[in-house]
Amino acid sequence: MLLTLIKPIAWIGRGLMLAALLGWFCLNSTLLQSIRVYDGLDTYDWFFDWIDSLTGYSWESATLLASRHPFVAEAMNYVYNSSIQQILLLFVLLVLFRPQHEAARMITTNGVSLMCAMLIWCAFPNFGPSAYIQLEPGLSQIAHVSVDNNYGAKMVHAATHGLTSIDFDTVIGMISFPSYHMVLTCLILYFCYPMRPLFWVAVPVHLLTIPAILVTGGHLVIDLIGGIGVFLAGLKLSDYLLSRRLPMSYARFVPGPLTPLEMNGEPIFKRRLRAR
């Protein structure tokens, strides 16, 4: 806030405030999810698995295919696990090279989308295929599966016995439907688009994200569709929220002259504000 008072570097202060808000929001969202994990949590994996069976997708088949191309599987795993770093890099680039409102719009869209994903998960908890489908020994390592059966066992244990504490050692990501990684993919591509050179770099990178999400063990095909829907809803809702916000400016406002207006045939005076 102090940096915003120094005009030459005010943009740095505003960027840091946005980054702090994003971190605060993510921590509180994690807390919300952790509170939802209580003893005897009922999950809806059976429902999402039934829907996904209509598409013919099989996690075992996907991991077997990935295991035959270990280099590609390793690249997909890297792209999948670097989504947060990509978001942070995009945020910095938006602050540096795009109008200020674009960074604020990206942060708001991300926060609103994350909250929508959290609320859906809280209403219909689900963990993904690694929680109930056992792979052949060693296949997870060859296919570079991030959310393997050990990870799935931790989620099942948390759902069955609850969390004894909420800290960075016990809290793990549990959202399967909708896929938040798919939300991040849409977010990155959407806000990269005005920066065309960066956009054309991001496109091939995120072409690997979609199969990576399916192979990683935490998601089904229906989760990808849900992630796209959540992103679109978050973008629409964030634009509405930003359009309804009170006018904000770092300039000082002073009263302007009274201006007569005509409304229903009667003069009404409205004091306008003029930026100084």
Coordinates of N, CA and C in Angstrom, one line a residue, residues 1 16 24 28 30 41 104 128 145-146 182-183 218 221 231 251 264:
M1 N 0.8 -1.2 0.0 CA 0.0 0.0 0.0 C 0.9 1.3 0.0
L16 N 1.8 -6.3 -6.1 CA 2.0 -7.1 -4.9 C 0.7 -7.3 -4.1
W24 N -3.8 -15.3 -0.2 CA -4.8 -15.4 0.9 C -6.0 -16.2 0.5
N28 N -7.3 -19.8 2.2 CA -8.7 -20.0 2.7 C -9.5 -21.0 2.0
T30 N -8.2 -23.8 0.7 CA -7.7 -25.0 1.2 C -8.2 -25.3 2.5
L41 N -16.8 -39.4 5.4 CA -17.2 -38.6 4.3 C -17.7 -39.5 3.2
A104 N -5.8 -7.7 -12.6 CA -6.8 -7.8 -11.6 C -7.9 -8.7 -12.1
G128 N -11.1 -39.3 -7.7 CA -10.5 -39.7 -8.9 C -10.1 -41.1 -8.9
V145 N 3.0 -41.1 -13.0 CA 1.7 -40.7 -12.4 C 1.9 -39.9 -11.1
S146 N 1.4 -38.7 -11.1 CA 1.6 -37.9 -9.9 C 0.6 -38.3 -8.8
M182 N -7.6 -28.0 -15.4 CA -8.2 -27.6 -16.6 C -8.6 -26.1 -16.6
V183 N -9.0 -25.7 -15.4 CA -9.4 -24.3 -15.2 C -8.1 -23.4 -15.4
G218 N -5.8 -38.4 -11.1 CA -6.8 -37.7 -10.2 C -8.0 -37.3 -11.0
V221 N -12.5 -37.9 -17.8 CA -12.8 -37.0 -18.9 C -13.9 -36.0 -18.5
F231 N -14.4 -22.6 -15.6 CA -13.7 -21.4 -16.0 C -14.6 -20.4 -16.7
A251 N -6.2 8.7 -8.0 CA -6.2 10.2 -8.0 C -7.1 10.7 -6.9
N264 N -37.9 13.6 -15.9 CA -39.3 13.7 -15.8 C -39.8 15.1 -15.8

